[in-house]
PDB file of C-alpha atoms in Angstrom:
ATOM      1  CA  UNK W   1     -18.903  12.552  29.558  1.00 76.00           C
ATOM      2  CA  UNK W   2     -17.586   9.286  30.981  1.00 79.00           C
ATOM      3  CA  UNK W   3     -17.119  11.361  34.766  1.00 82.00           C
ATOM      4  CA  UNK W   4     -20.847  12.681  33.736  1.00 80.00           C
ATOM      5  CA  UNK W   5     -22.791   9.020  33.262  1.00 75.00           C
ATOM      6  CA  UNK W   6     -20.618   7.713  36.488  1.00 79.00           C
ATOM      7  CA  UNK W   7     -21.706  10.782  38.481  1.00 80.00           C
ATOM      8  CA  UNK W   8     -25.208   9.843  37.402  1.00 78.00           C
ATOM      9  CA  UNK W   9     -24.845   6.477  38.879  1.00 80.00           C
ATOM     10  CA  UNK W  10     -24.532   4.440  35.475  1.00 81.00           C
ATOM     11  CA  UNK W  11     -21.735   1.574  35.491  1.00 84.00           C
ATOM     12  CA  UNK W  12     -18.430   2.142  34.052  1.00 83.00           C
ATOM     13  CA  UNK W  13     -19.287  -0.253  31.241  1.00 82.00           C
ATOM     14  CA  UNK W  14     -22.477   1.400  30.152  1.00 83.00           C
ATOM     15  CA  UNK W  15     -20.665   4.822  30.356  1.00 84.00           C
ATOM     16  CA  UNK W  16     -17.284   3.112  27.908  1.00 84.00           C
ATOM     17  CA  UNK W  17     -20.171   1.628  25.715  1.00 82.00           C
ATOM     18  CA  UNK W  18     -21.106   5.321  24.765  1.00 84.00           C
ATOM     19  CA  UNK W  19     -17.761   5.859  23.215  1.00 83.00           C
ATOM     20  CA  UNK W  20     -17.728   2.820  20.741  1.00 81.00           C
ATOM     21  CA  UNK W  21     -15.197   4.894  18.238  1.00 81.00           C
ATOM     22  CA  UNK W  22     -12.684   4.388  21.748  1.00 82.00           C
ATOM     23  CA  UNK W  23     -13.831   1.176  23.811  1.00 82.00           C
ATOM     24  CA  UNK W  24     -14.530  -1.777  21.657  1.00 79.00           C
ATOM     25  CA  UNK W  25     -17.135  -4.495  22.624  1.00 75.00           C
ATOM     26  CA  UNK W  26     -13.814  -6.262  23.906  1.00 77.00           C
ATOM     27  CA  UNK W  27     -13.236  -3.629  26.000  1.00 81.00           C
ATOM     28  CA  UNK W  28     -16.763  -3.209  27.574  1.00 81.00           C
ATOM     29  CA  UNK W  29     -17.093  -6.464  28.157  1.00 79.00           C
ATOM     30  CA  UNK W  30     -14.160  -6.680  30.151  1.00 77.00           C
ATOM     31  CA  UNK W  31     -15.137  -4.006  32.535  1.00 82.00           C
ATOM     32  CA  UNK W  32     -18.735  -5.186  32.635  1.00 79.00           C
ATOM     33  CA  UNK W  33     -17.000  -8.691  33.453  1.00 77.00           C
ATOM     34  CA  UNK W  34     -15.119  -6.695  36.194  1.00 77.00           C
ATOM     35  CA  UNK W  35     -17.739  -4.632  38.178  1.00 79.00           C
ATOM     36  CA  UNK W  36     -19.898  -7.780  38.570  1.00 73.00           C
ATOM     37  CA  UNK W  37     -16.794  -9.857  40.075  1.00 71.00           C
ATOM     38  CA  UNK W  38     -15.412  -6.810  42.053  1.00 77.00           C
ATOM     39  CA  UNK W  39     -12.247  -6.839  40.286  1.00 77.00           C
ATOM     40  CA  UNK W  40     -11.888  -4.393  38.384  1.00 81.00           C
ATOM     41  CA  UNK W  41      -8.611  -2.743  39.310  1.00 84.00           C
ATOM     42  CA  UNK W  42      -7.436  -6.081  38.396  1.00 82.00           C
ATOM     43  CA  UNK W  43      -8.923  -6.134  34.881  1.00 81.00           C
ATOM     44  CA  UNK W  44      -8.045  -2.908  34.299  1.00 85.00           C
ATOM     45  CA  UNK W  45      -4.408  -3.839  34.892  1.00 87.00           C
ATOM     46  CA  UNK W  46      -4.982  -7.304  32.724  1.00 83.00           C
ATOM     47  CA  UNK W  47      -6.606  -4.368  29.731  1.00 84.00           C
ATOM     48  CA  UNK W  48      -3.526  -2.455  29.816  1.00 87.00           C
ATOM     49  CA  UNK W  49      -0.991  -5.250  29.695  1.00 86.00           C
ATOM     50  CA  UNK W  50      -3.662  -6.771  27.005  1.00 81.00           C
ATOM     51  CA  UNK W  51      -3.152  -3.401  24.718  1.00 84.00           C
ATOM     52  CA  UNK W  52       0.467  -3.260  25.170  1.00 88.00           C
ATOM     53  CA  UNK W  53       1.171  -6.658  24.037  1.00 83.00           C
ATOM     54  CA  UNK W  54      -1.514  -6.278  21.094  1.00 80.00           C
ATOM     55  CA  UNK W  55       0.436  -3.358  19.918  1.00 84.00           C
ATOM     56  CA  UNK W  56       3.527  -5.004  19.864  1.00 85.00           C
ATOM     57  CA  UNK W  57       2.667  -7.818  18.037  1.00 80.00           C
ATOM     58  CA  UNK W  58       0.697  -5.769  16.003  1.00 79.00           C
ATOM     59  CA  UNK W  59       4.318  -4.297  15.234  1.00 84.00           C
ATOM     60  CA  UNK W  60       6.203  -7.637  14.653  1.00 82.00           C
ATOM     61  CA  UNK W  61       3.433  -8.305  12.226  1.00 77.00           C
ATOM     62  CA  UNK W  62       4.115  -5.219  10.346  1.00 80.00           C
ATOM     63  CA  UNK W  63       8.106  -5.967  10.442  1.00 81.00           C
ATOM     64  CA  UNK W  64       7.954  -9.188   9.086  1.00 77.00           C
ATOM     65  CA  UNK W  65       5.708  -8.267   6.256  1.00 78.00           C
ATOM     66  CA  UNK W  66       8.299  -4.794   5.211  1.00 84.00           C
ATOM     67  CA  UNK W  67      10.773  -7.448   3.866  1.00 82.00           C
ATOM     68  CA  UNK W  68       8.472  -8.984   1.403  1.00 80.00           C
ATOM     69  CA  UNK W  69       6.612  -6.321   0.213  1.00 82.00           C
ATOM     70  CA  UNK W  70      10.158  -4.381  -0.057  1.00 87.00           C
ATOM     71  CA  UNK W  71      11.078  -7.012  -3.078  1.00 88.00           C
ATOM     72  CA  UNK W  72       7.758  -6.490  -4.508  1.00 84.00           C
ATOM     73  CA  UNK W  73       8.349  -2.719  -4.568  1.00 87.00           C
ATOM     74  CA  UNK W  74      11.503  -3.033  -5.757  1.00 91.00           C
ATOM     75  CA  UNK W  75      10.881  -5.927  -8.727  1.00 90.00           C
ATOM     76  CA  UNK W  76       8.243  -3.425 -10.264  1.00 85.00           C
ATOM     77  CA  UNK W  77      10.818  -1.294 -10.113  1.00 86.00           C
ATOM     78  CA  UNK W  78      13.332  -2.971 -11.673  1.00 89.00           C
ATOM     79  CA  UNK W  79      10.555  -4.040 -14.640  1.00 86.00           C
ATOM     80  CA  UNK W  80       9.653  -0.584 -14.920  1.00 82.00           C
ATOM     81  CA  UNK W  81      13.572   0.505 -15.762  1.00 85.00           C
ATOM     82  CA  UNK W  82      13.897  -2.334 -17.951  1.00 84.00           C
ATOM     83  CA  UNK W  83      10.536  -1.641 -19.992  1.00 81.00           C
ATOM     84  CA  UNK W  84      11.448   2.009 -20.260  1.00 81.00           C
ATOM     85  CA  UNK W  85      15.111   1.905 -21.247  1.00 82.00           C
ATOM     86  CA  UNK W  86      16.436  -1.419 -21.544  1.00 82.00           C
ATOM     87  CA  UNK W  87      14.295  -2.924 -23.961  1.00 81.00           C
ATOM     88  CA  UNK W  88      13.698   0.372 -26.760  1.00 80.00           C
ATOM     89  CA  UNK W  89      17.275   0.526 -27.082  1.00 78.00           C
ATOM     90  CA  UNK W  90      17.707  -3.582 -27.699  1.00 75.00           C
ATOM     91  CA  UNK W  91      14.583  -2.693 -30.043  1.00 71.00           C
ATOM     92  CA  UNK W  92      16.781   0.066 -31.870  1.00 72.00           C
ATOM     93  CA  UNK W  93      19.632  -2.614 -31.772  1.00 74.00           C
ATOM     94  CA  UNK W  94      17.614  -5.269 -33.762  1.00 70.00           C
ATOM     95  CA  UNK W  95      15.808  -2.969 -36.094  1.00 67.00           C
ATOM     96  CA  UNK W  96      19.069  -1.231 -37.360  1.00 66.00           C
ATOM     97  CA  UNK W  97      20.680  -5.255 -37.889  1.00 65.00           C
ATOM     98  CA  UNK W  98      17.721  -5.496 -40.139  1.00 64.00           C
ATOM     99  CA  UNK W  99      16.622  -9.023 -38.271  1.00 67.00           C
ATOM    100  CA  UNK W 100      13.135 -10.384 -37.502  1.00 71.00           C
ATOM    101  CA  UNK W 101      12.842 -10.453 -34.044  1.00 69.00           C
ATOM    102  CA  UNK W 102      10.591 -13.806 -32.363  1.00 73.00           C
ATOM    103  CA  UNK W 103       7.247 -13.076 -31.423  1.00 77.00           C
ATOM    104  CA  UNK W 104       7.538 -13.405 -27.834  1.00 79.00           C
ATOM    105  CA  UNK W 105      10.404 -10.332 -27.894  1.00 76.00           C
ATOM    106  CA  UNK W 106       7.779  -8.319 -30.073  1.00 78.00           C
ATOM    107  CA  UNK W 107       4.890  -8.493 -27.389  1.00 83.00           C
ATOM    108  CA  UNK W 108       7.497  -7.526 -24.756  1.00 80.00           C
ATOM    109  CA  UNK W 109       8.393  -4.876 -27.342  1.00 80.00           C
ATOM    110  CA  UNK W 110       5.419  -3.729 -28.001  1.00 81.00           C
ATOM    111  CA  UNK W 111       4.520  -3.818 -24.015  1.00 83.00           C
ATOM    112  CA  UNK W 112       7.448  -1.405 -23.989  1.00 83.00           C
ATOM    113  CA  UNK W 113       6.175   0.906 -26.763  1.00 82.00           C
ATOM    114  CA  UNK W 114       3.023   0.909 -24.935  1.00 83.00           C
ATOM    115  CA  UNK W 115       4.510   1.422 -21.016  1.00 81.00           C
ATOM    116  CA  UNK W 116       6.655   4.042 -22.316  1.00 80.00           C
ATOM    117  CA  UNK W 117       4.344   6.304 -24.538  1.00 82.00           C
ATOM    118  CA  UNK W 118       1.194   5.997 -22.086  1.00 82.00           C
ATOM    119  CA  UNK W 119       2.973   5.610 -18.457  1.00 78.00           C
ATOM    120  CA  UNK W 120       0.799   7.979 -17.231  1.00 83.00           C
ATOM    121  CA  UNK W 121      -2.409   5.772 -18.076  1.00 85.00           C
ATOM    122  CA  UNK W 122      -0.650   2.683 -16.224  1.00 81.00           C
ATOM    123  CA  UNK W 123       0.521   4.559 -12.946  1.00 83.00           C
ATOM    124  CA  UNK W 124      -3.481   5.763 -13.202  1.00 88.00           C
ATOM    125  CA  UNK W 125      -4.970   2.550 -13.965  1.00 89.00           C
ATOM    126  CA  UNK W 126      -2.998   0.689 -11.373  1.00 87.00           C
ATOM    127  CA  UNK W 127      -3.841   3.583  -8.862  1.00 90.00           C
ATOM    128  CA  UNK W 128      -7.716   3.263  -9.902  1.00 92.00           C
ATOM    129  CA  UNK W 129      -7.072  -0.509  -9.449  1.00 91.00           C
ATOM    130  CA  UNK W 130      -6.007  -0.019  -5.530  1.00 89.00           C
ATOM    131  CA  UNK W 131      -8.838   2.576  -4.852  1.00 93.00           C
ATOM    132  CA  UNK W 132     -11.410   0.104  -6.681  1.00 92.00           C
ATOM    133  CA  UNK W 133      -9.730  -2.632  -4.807  1.00 91.00           C
ATOM    134  CA  UNK W 134     -10.637  -0.736  -1.168  1.00 90.00           C
ATOM    135  CA  UNK W 135     -14.001   0.358  -2.239  1.00 91.00           C
ATOM    136  CA  UNK W 136     -14.926  -3.230  -2.824  1.00 91.00           C
ATOM    137  CA  UNK W 137     -13.189  -4.668   0.354  1.00 89.00           C
ATOM    138  CA  UNK W 138     -15.637  -2.557   1.824  1.00 88.00           C
ATOM    139  CA  UNK W 139     -18.709  -4.042   1.241  1.00 90.00           C
ATOM    140  CA  UNK W 140     -19.420  -7.695   2.706  1.00 88.00           C
ATOM    141  CA  UNK W 141     -18.993  -9.826  -0.426  1.00 89.00           C
ATOM    142  CA  UNK W 142     -15.725  -7.872  -1.143  1.00 89.00           C
ATOM    143  CA  UNK W 143     -14.494  -8.104   2.282  1.00 88.00           C
ATOM    144  CA  UNK W 144     -15.272 -12.166   2.932  1.00 89.00           C
ATOM    145  CA  UNK W 145     -13.494 -12.810  -1.293  1.00 92.00           C
ATOM    146  CA  UNK W 146     -10.104 -10.848  -0.275  1.00 91.00           C
ATOM    147  CA  UNK W 147      -9.865 -12.464   3.146  1.00 91.00           C
ATOM    148  CA  UNK W 148      -9.787 -15.664   1.351  1.00 91.00           C
ATOM    149  CA  UNK W 149      -7.488 -14.834  -0.964  1.00 92.00           C
ATOM    150  CA  UNK W 150      -4.838 -13.686   1.140  1.00 89.00           C
ATOM    151  CA  UNK W 151      -5.102 -16.550   3.298  1.00 90.00           C
ATOM    152  CA  UNK W 152      -4.477 -18.568   0.080  1.00 90.00           C
ATOM    153  CA  UNK W 153      -1.274 -15.811  -0.599  1.00 87.00           C
ATOM    154  CA  UNK W 154       2.141 -16.982   0.373  1.00 83.00           C
ATOM    155  CA  UNK W 155       4.321 -15.732   3.172  1.00 76.00           C
ATOM    156  CA  UNK W 156       1.726 -13.317   3.784  1.00 80.00           C
ATOM    157  CA  UNK W 157      -1.422 -15.848   4.509  1.00 86.00           C
ATOM    158  CA  UNK W 158       1.048 -17.498   7.200  1.00 87.00           C
ATOM    159  CA  UNK W 159       1.785 -14.383   8.457  1.00 83.00           C
ATOM    160  CA  UNK W 160      -2.051 -13.689   8.572  1.00 86.00           C
ATOM    161  CA  UNK W 161      -2.789 -16.809  10.371  1.00 89.00           C
ATOM    162  CA  UNK W 162      -0.345 -16.834  12.832  1.00 87.00           C
ATOM    163  CA  UNK W 163      -1.278 -13.291  13.161  1.00 83.00           C
ATOM    164  CA  UNK W 164      -4.905 -14.014  13.893  1.00 87.00           C
ATOM    165  CA  UNK W 165      -4.100 -16.775  16.200  1.00 89.00           C
ATOM    166  CA  UNK W 166      -2.015 -14.473  18.672  1.00 85.00           C
ATOM    167  CA  UNK W 167      -4.889 -12.237  18.726  1.00 82.00           C
ATOM    168  CA  UNK W 168      -7.721 -15.068  19.226  1.00 87.00           C
ATOM    169  CA  UNK W 169      -5.363 -16.724  22.159  1.00 88.00           C
ATOM    170  CA  UNK W 170      -4.323 -13.417  23.792  1.00 82.00           C
ATOM    171  CA  UNK W 171      -8.107 -12.480  23.586  1.00 82.00           C
ATOM    172  CA  UNK W 172      -9.487 -15.205  25.270  1.00 85.00           C
ATOM    173  CA  UNK W 173      -7.390 -15.802  27.858  1.00 85.00           C
ATOM    174  CA  UNK W 174      -8.173 -12.216  29.237  1.00 81.00           C
ATOM    175  CA  UNK W 175     -11.442 -12.884  28.458  1.00 80.00           C
ATOM    176  CA  UNK W 176     -11.780 -16.390  30.139  1.00 84.00           C
ATOM    177  CA  UNK W 177      -9.566 -14.616  33.255  1.00 80.00           C
ATOM    178  CA  UNK W 178     -11.558 -12.039  33.971  1.00 76.00           C
ATOM    179  CA  UNK W 179     -14.950 -14.077  34.651  1.00 77.00           C
ATOM    180  CA  UNK W 180     -16.519 -13.374  30.754  1.00 78.00           C
ATOM    181  CA  UNK W 181     -18.366 -16.943  29.815  1.00 83.00           C
ATOM    182  CA  UNK W 182     -16.581 -19.229  26.691  1.00 88.00           C
ATOM    183  CA  UNK W 183     -19.408 -18.669  24.497  1.00 89.00           C
ATOM    184  CA  UNK W 184     -19.263 -15.109  24.763  1.00 82.00           C
ATOM    185  CA  UNK W 185     -15.621 -14.867  24.787  1.00 83.00           C
ATOM    186  CA  UNK W 186     -15.423 -16.941  22.026  1.00 88.00           C
ATOM    187  CA  UNK W 187     -17.779 -14.749  19.908  1.00 85.00           C
ATOM    188  CA  UNK W 188     -15.602 -11.281  20.800  1.00 81.00           C
ATOM    189  CA  UNK W 189     -11.906 -12.876  20.291  1.00 83.00           C
ATOM    190  CA  UNK W 190     -14.038 -13.912  16.252  1.00 85.00           C
ATOM    191  CA  UNK W 191     -14.605 -10.067  15.656  1.00 79.00           C
ATOM    192  CA  UNK W 192     -10.926  -8.914  16.853  1.00 79.00           C
ATOM    193  CA  UNK W 193      -8.951 -11.756  14.491  1.00 83.00           C
ATOM    194  CA  UNK W 194      -8.786  -9.639  11.740  1.00 81.00           C
ATOM    195  CA  UNK W 195      -9.852 -11.590   9.140  1.00 88.00           C
ATOM    196  CA  UNK W 196     -13.825 -12.545   8.049  1.00 89.00           C
ATOM    197  CA  UNK W 197     -13.113 -16.355   6.746  1.00 91.00           C
ATOM    198  CA  UNK W 198     -11.301 -16.930  10.684  1.00 91.00           C
ATOM    199  CA  UNK W 199     -13.589 -15.307  12.614  1.00 89.00           C
ATOM    200  CA  UNK W 200     -16.506 -17.206  10.310  1.00 90.00           C
ATOM    201  CA  UNK W 201     -14.496 -20.769  11.626  1.00 90.00           C
ATOM    202  CA  UNK W 202     -14.618 -19.468  14.709  1.00 89.00           C
ATOM    203  CA  UNK W 203     -18.190 -18.926  15.319  1.00 89.00           C
ATOM    204  CA  UNK W 204     -18.931 -22.113  13.324  1.00 89.00           C
TER     205      UNK W 204
END
């Protein structure tokens, strides 16, 4: 399709804009500015370097998030094992001794009983909550609220901010060096940071 458009005399940027699923606004604007300045070969090389660096940084961010995510996963697994296997044995032990358990301990025991008998409901509820959260995140209000909460979370919030700053500065540098105006460059760069709260701050 792109070759067909070019053979019809259309500009490369216009041809790329016909495929937003492959070439985003950043890519199209870069190519458009390159065509105007006559530096298409130089800008395409910059785009290739930009994409390679973006993939590397994204990989580093995912790698940094793996450790805290693994800790949370292991903690949930340990808690589940305690609730299912350990606490019921303690309950049997105390019942056999005829001792009255403290209120807090009884609360934990009741939670354990519920977990043992209705584990399917617990896991179903967790899966349902994750699905509902994803659907809510797709709405404008949900997107903004959840992005704001993520920025406030320990460890993950700092990683998200650093990742956003890296994307912003790298994108701005590439756009400005390719001849895109500062206002348009900020507008485009704000859309690639990956967090709506940071995007709105840049636009302001």
